[in-house]
Structure formats: C-alpha cells, structure tokens
Amino acid sequence: MTRRRVSRPLIRRAPTRKPKARFLVVVEGKTEKAYLDDFARSLRGVVSVEVIFDDPDPVSLVKHCIRKAEEAKTQSRNQDDINLLFDETWCVFDFETEKNRKKVEEAVRLAKRNSIRTAISNPSIELWAILHFRDFGEVRTARDLERILREYVPAYKKKRKIFLHSDIASGYQDALARAKVQLKQRENDGQPGGNPSTAIFLLTERVRKKAK
C-alpha cells in the first residue's frame, strides 16, 4: 500500500540577517564625498552610507540634511518600512577661515535642534589626511594644508584635490589618536574646534562601530 504524503503548510522563516545601519551624510565638497564614499566601500557593504554633496554654505548644508531626513520619514510611513529611515544623520564641512565663524555656529545650533551630528575640520578636511602621516599643531590656512598633503599623497594633485581612504588607510589608527589629542588640546586652550582640529573621526568611528 502506497503511503500518501501529507502536505504541510509552508512556513516562512524570519530573516536572520540584521538590516544594515543607514547613515545620511551631507558634505560640502567633492573632497569630503570622495573620501567618505571610499571609506564606506572599505567596510564591504555592512553599513549603508549615503553621501550627498550639496553646498559649501554650512547652514544650507544642514537645511538640506533636514529635508532629506524628512523625505526618508515620509517614504518610510508610505511604504510601512522602518528600514528606509536613517539611523544617523551627519553634516560634514570645513571651518575654513575666521570670517565663517557666525555661519558655522548657526549651522551647529540648527543641527543640534534637529538631532543632526556635525563633523567639522578647522581649517579643512585635509588636516585629517595629514594626521595619518604626522602630528600637526601649527595654525595654517586651508591652502597651506593642500600643499603639505601633496608631499604625502602624490595622487592628491593628480585627482584634483581629492584623496581616498585607500590612499591613507594604513595610518588610520595614528590619525585617530592624533585627532583626539588635538581636539582635546583646543578645548584646553579655550578654543574648542579651533585651528588646527578635526572631528571627522567622530563620524568614521560611528560608521566603524555600526559595521561590527
């Protein structure tokens, strides 16, 4: 006698893979975008980092970040999908010169009111790249830093003032330690975020943490 097979209902298993953490990062220029895009790629897709180049004006940058975050919230509600929300929102920009102080301070206040984090370099993000190779405690202009960086990253000139994470990755831990000390020194001097200092590591370390 042939046994009949009893059909069983198919049971869909719940997904076992944790959704990627999503970062919205709005930056002021192509240098920041190139570096952060490459940094995100180095983590092999375990986090989702959407880097948007918008405007050199820091206040406009924050406003754009607010709009993008609100668009994500609307899309999430419409599609009933919480994975469309951003876990963290960031703005990355340079202090450049003292004449920008009022705009930078306004941008930071606006960002805080909207739960947006900021990673500011003073005078510019090129300082972060230089710290991968050496200590740096001199007050310099953004143009000075461009010239100094060319000594360490020849590709910086060829790529039209762009450096990638892969160009400097071997010195990441050194840069991290130096940037932390540098930021603390400016605070001790009574000039938090003063020249020279960079807070870009606050963002890169958050991304790295979410990637683990």
Short mmCIF file of C-alpha atoms in Angstrom, two decimals:
data_model
loop_
_atom_site.label_atom_id
_atom_site.label_comp_id
_atom_site.label_asym_id
_atom_site.label_seq_id
_atom_site.Cartn_x
_atom_site.Cartn_y
_atom_site.Cartn_z
CA MET A 1 0.00 0.00 0.00
CA THR A 2 1.39 3.35 -1.01
CA ARG A 3 1.54 5.97 1.70
CA ARG A 4 0.13 9.30 0.88
CA ARG A 5 2.27 12.32 1.61
CA VAL A 6 0.67 14.76 3.96
CA SER A 7 1.04 18.28 2.65
CA ARG A 8 2.32 20.71 5.24
CA PRO A 9 1.87 24.46 5.14
CA LEU A 10 4.97 26.33 4.12
CA ILE A 11 6.43 28.32 6.97
CA ARG A 12 8.37 31.42 6.03
CA ARG A 13 11.30 31.87 8.32
CA ALA A 14 12.01 35.26 9.75
CA PRO A 15 15.09 36.93 8.27
CA THR A 16 18.22 36.17 10.28
CA ARG A 17 20.41 38.88 8.81
CA LYS A 18 20.38 42.18 10.66
CA PRO A 19 19.41 45.14 8.46
CA LYS A 20 22.23 47.48 7.54
CA ALA A 21 22.63 50.62 9.58
CA ARG A 22 21.82 53.64 7.40
CA PHE A 23 23.76 56.88 7.57
CA LEU A 24 22.82 60.09 5.82
CA VAL A 25 25.94 62.23 5.38
CA VAL A 26 25.65 65.62 3.69
CA VAL A 27 29.02 67.13 2.80
CA GLU A 28 30.17 70.46 1.42
CA GLY A 29 32.52 69.36 -1.34
CA LYS A 30 33.93 66.72 -3.63
CA THR A 31 36.94 66.05 -1.37
CA GLU A 32 34.76 65.01 1.56
CA LYS A 33 32.47 62.96 -0.68
CA ALA A 34 35.33 61.09 -2.36
CA TYR A 35 36.95 60.21 0.97
CA LEU A 36 33.75 59.11 2.73
CA ASP A 37 32.44 57.13 -0.26
CA ASP A 38 35.71 55.19 -0.32
CA PHE A 39 35.70 54.78 3.46
CA ALA A 40 32.21 53.26 3.28
CA ARG A 41 33.28 50.91 0.47
CA SER A 42 36.18 49.68 2.59
CA LEU A 43 33.64 48.24 5.06
CA ARG A 44 32.30 45.97 2.30
CA GLY A 45 28.68 46.97 2.42
CA VAL A 46 27.95 46.13 6.05
CA VAL A 47 26.63 49.66 6.53
CA SER A 48 24.75 51.89 4.14
CA VAL A 49 26.24 55.37 3.90
CA GLU A 50 24.50 57.80 1.59
CA VAL A 51 26.91 60.67 0.97
CA ILE A 52 25.46 63.73 -0.71
CA PHE A 53 27.43 66.70 -1.99
CA ASP A 54 25.32 69.80 -1.58
CA ASP A 55 26.60 73.28 -0.78
CA PRO A 56 29.70 74.93 0.71
CA ASP A 57 27.47 77.06 2.95
CA PRO A 58 27.16 75.20 6.31
CA VAL A 59 23.65 76.47 7.11
CA SER A 60 22.36 75.41 3.68
CA LEU A 61 24.05 72.06 4.22
CA VAL A 62 22.18 71.44 7.47
CA LYS A 63 18.87 72.52 5.93
CA HIS A 64 19.39 70.06 3.09
CA CYS A 65 20.13 67.31 5.59
CA ILE A 66 16.88 68.12 7.43
CA ARG A 67 14.91 67.87 4.17
CA LYS A 68 16.47 64.54 3.21
CA ALA A 69 15.78 63.07 6.65
CA GLU A 70 12.14 64.21 6.46
CA GLU A 71 11.79 62.69 2.98
CA ALA A 72 13.05 59.37 4.37
CA LYS A 73 10.47 59.54 7.19
CA THR A 74 7.66 60.17 4.70
CA GLN A 75 8.83 57.33 2.46
CA SER A 76 9.06 55.02 5.47
CA ARG A 77 5.47 55.80 6.51
CA ASN A 78 4.10 55.45 2.98
CA GLN A 79 5.78 52.09 2.43
CA ASP A 80 5.41 50.93 6.04
CA ASP A 81 9.11 50.09 6.14
CA ILE A 82 11.25 51.30 9.06
CA ASN A 83 14.39 50.22 7.20
CA LEU A 84 14.01 53.28 4.99
CA LEU A 85 14.75 55.56 7.95
CA PHE A 86 18.26 56.82 8.61
CA ASP A 87 19.83 55.61 11.85
CA GLU A 88 22.07 58.68 11.99
CA THR A 89 22.28 61.97 10.11
CA TRP A 90 25.51 63.94 9.75
CA CYS A 91 26.81 67.13 8.19
CA VAL A 92 30.49 67.39 7.29
CA PHE A 93 32.08 70.73 6.49
CA ASP A 94 35.17 72.88 6.91
CA PHE A 95 35.59 75.93 9.11
CA GLU A 96 37.97 77.43 6.53
CA THR A 97 38.54 80.94 7.95
CA GLU A 98 37.52 83.03 10.94
CA LYS A 99 35.10 85.04 8.79
CA ASN A 100 32.90 81.93 8.62
CA ARG A 101 32.53 81.65 12.41
CA LYS A 102 28.98 83.05 12.63
CA LYS A 103 27.69 80.77 9.88
CA VAL A 104 29.40 77.72 11.37
CA GLU A 105 27.97 78.45 14.82
CA GLU A 106 24.49 78.98 13.32
CA ALA A 107 24.78 75.69 11.42
CA VAL A 108 25.81 73.80 14.57
CA ARG A 109 22.85 75.22 16.55
CA LEU A 110 20.42 74.30 13.76
CA ALA A 111 21.90 70.80 13.54
CA LYS A 112 21.56 70.21 17.29
CA ARG A 113 17.91 71.31 17.25
CA ASN A 114 17.24 68.67 14.59
CA SER A 115 19.33 65.84 16.08
CA ILE A 116 21.92 66.09 13.32
CA ARG A 117 25.55 65.45 14.20
CA THR A 118 28.37 67.52 12.80
CA ALA A 119 31.98 66.69 11.91
CA ILE A 120 33.89 69.93 11.35
CA SER A 121 37.51 70.36 10.33
CA ASN A 122 39.41 73.56 11.02
CA PRO A 123 40.62 74.75 8.65
CA SER A 124 39.81 71.83 6.31
CA ILE A 125 39.45 68.07 5.93
CA GLU A 126 42.97 67.90 4.50
CA LEU A 127 44.13 68.12 8.13
CA TRP A 128 42.57 64.70 8.78
CA ALA A 129 44.56 63.22 5.91
CA ILE A 130 47.82 64.80 7.11
CA LEU A 131 47.32 63.32 10.59
CA HIS A 132 47.61 59.87 9.01
CA PHE A 133 51.30 60.66 8.48
CA ARG A 134 52.41 63.05 11.22
CA ASP A 135 51.50 65.17 14.22
CA PHE A 136 50.34 68.63 13.29
CA GLY A 137 49.95 71.52 15.71
CA GLU A 138 50.52 74.58 13.57
CA VAL A 139 47.89 77.19 12.77
CA ARG A 140 47.70 77.10 8.97
CA THR A 141 45.31 78.01 6.17
CA ALA A 142 43.39 75.52 4.06
CA ARG A 143 45.68 76.33 1.12
CA ASP A 144 48.74 75.54 3.28
CA LEU A 145 47.30 72.14 4.11
CA GLU A 146 46.69 71.35 0.45
CA ARG A 147 50.36 71.99 -0.28
CA ILE A 148 51.52 69.87 2.70
CA LEU A 149 49.23 66.97 1.79
CA ARG A 150 50.73 66.75 -1.69
CA GLU A 151 54.04 65.80 -0.06
CA TYR A 152 52.43 62.68 1.43
CA VAL A 153 49.77 61.81 -1.14
CA PRO A 154 51.03 62.50 -4.69
CA ALA A 155 47.69 61.34 -6.08
CA TYR A 156 46.01 64.28 -4.33
CA LYS A 157 47.26 66.67 -7.00
CA LYS A 158 46.54 64.33 -9.89
CA LYS A 159 42.98 63.73 -8.67
CA ARG A 160 42.26 67.46 -8.44
CA LYS A 161 42.36 67.86 -4.67
CA ILE A 162 40.77 64.52 -3.88
CA PHE A 163 42.17 61.83 -1.60
CA LEU A 164 40.67 58.43 -0.93
CA HIS A 165 40.60 56.35 2.22
CA SER A 166 42.71 53.78 0.40
CA ASP A 167 45.43 56.41 -0.15
CA ILE A 168 45.93 56.88 3.60
CA ALA A 169 44.29 53.86 5.28
CA SER A 170 47.48 52.43 6.78
CA GLY A 171 47.76 55.45 9.07
CA TYR A 172 44.16 55.45 10.27
CA GLN A 173 44.80 54.47 13.88
CA ASP A 174 47.59 57.03 14.17
CA ALA A 175 45.32 59.74 12.77
CA LEU A 176 42.58 58.74 15.18
CA ALA A 177 44.86 59.07 18.19
CA ARG A 178 46.34 62.36 16.97
CA ALA A 179 42.96 63.91 16.17
CA LYS A 180 41.59 63.05 19.62
CA VAL A 181 44.60 64.65 21.33
CA GLN A 182 44.41 67.67 19.06
CA LEU A 183 40.70 68.25 19.73
CA LYS A 184 41.31 67.98 23.48
CA GLN A 185 44.19 70.44 23.27
CA ARG A 186 41.98 73.04 21.58
CA GLU A 187 39.41 72.60 24.35
CA ASN A 188 42.11 73.06 26.99
CA ASP A 189 43.20 76.22 25.17
CA GLY A 190 39.68 77.59 25.49
CA GLN A 191 39.17 77.29 21.73
CA PRO A 192 37.02 74.20 21.13
CA GLY A 193 37.12 73.31 17.45
CA GLY A 194 39.90 75.84 16.89
CA ASN A 195 42.67 75.73 14.29
CA PRO A 196 44.05 73.10 13.93
CA SER A 197 41.48 70.43 14.77
CA THR A 198 39.22 67.95 13.04
CA ALA A 199 36.22 65.97 14.25
CA ILE A 200 35.85 63.79 11.15
CA PHE A 201 36.85 60.76 13.24
CA LEU A 202 33.59 61.09 15.21
CA LEU A 203 31.77 60.08 12.03
CA THR A 204 34.21 57.42 10.82
CA GLU A 205 34.26 55.75 14.23
CA ARG A 206 30.45 55.68 14.40
CA VAL A 207 30.35 54.04 10.97
CA ARG A 208 33.00 51.52 12.02
CA LYS A 209 31.11 50.72 15.21
CA LYS A 210 27.88 50.07 13.32
CA ALA A 211 29.77 47.85 10.90
CA LYS A 212 30.85 45.42 13.63
#
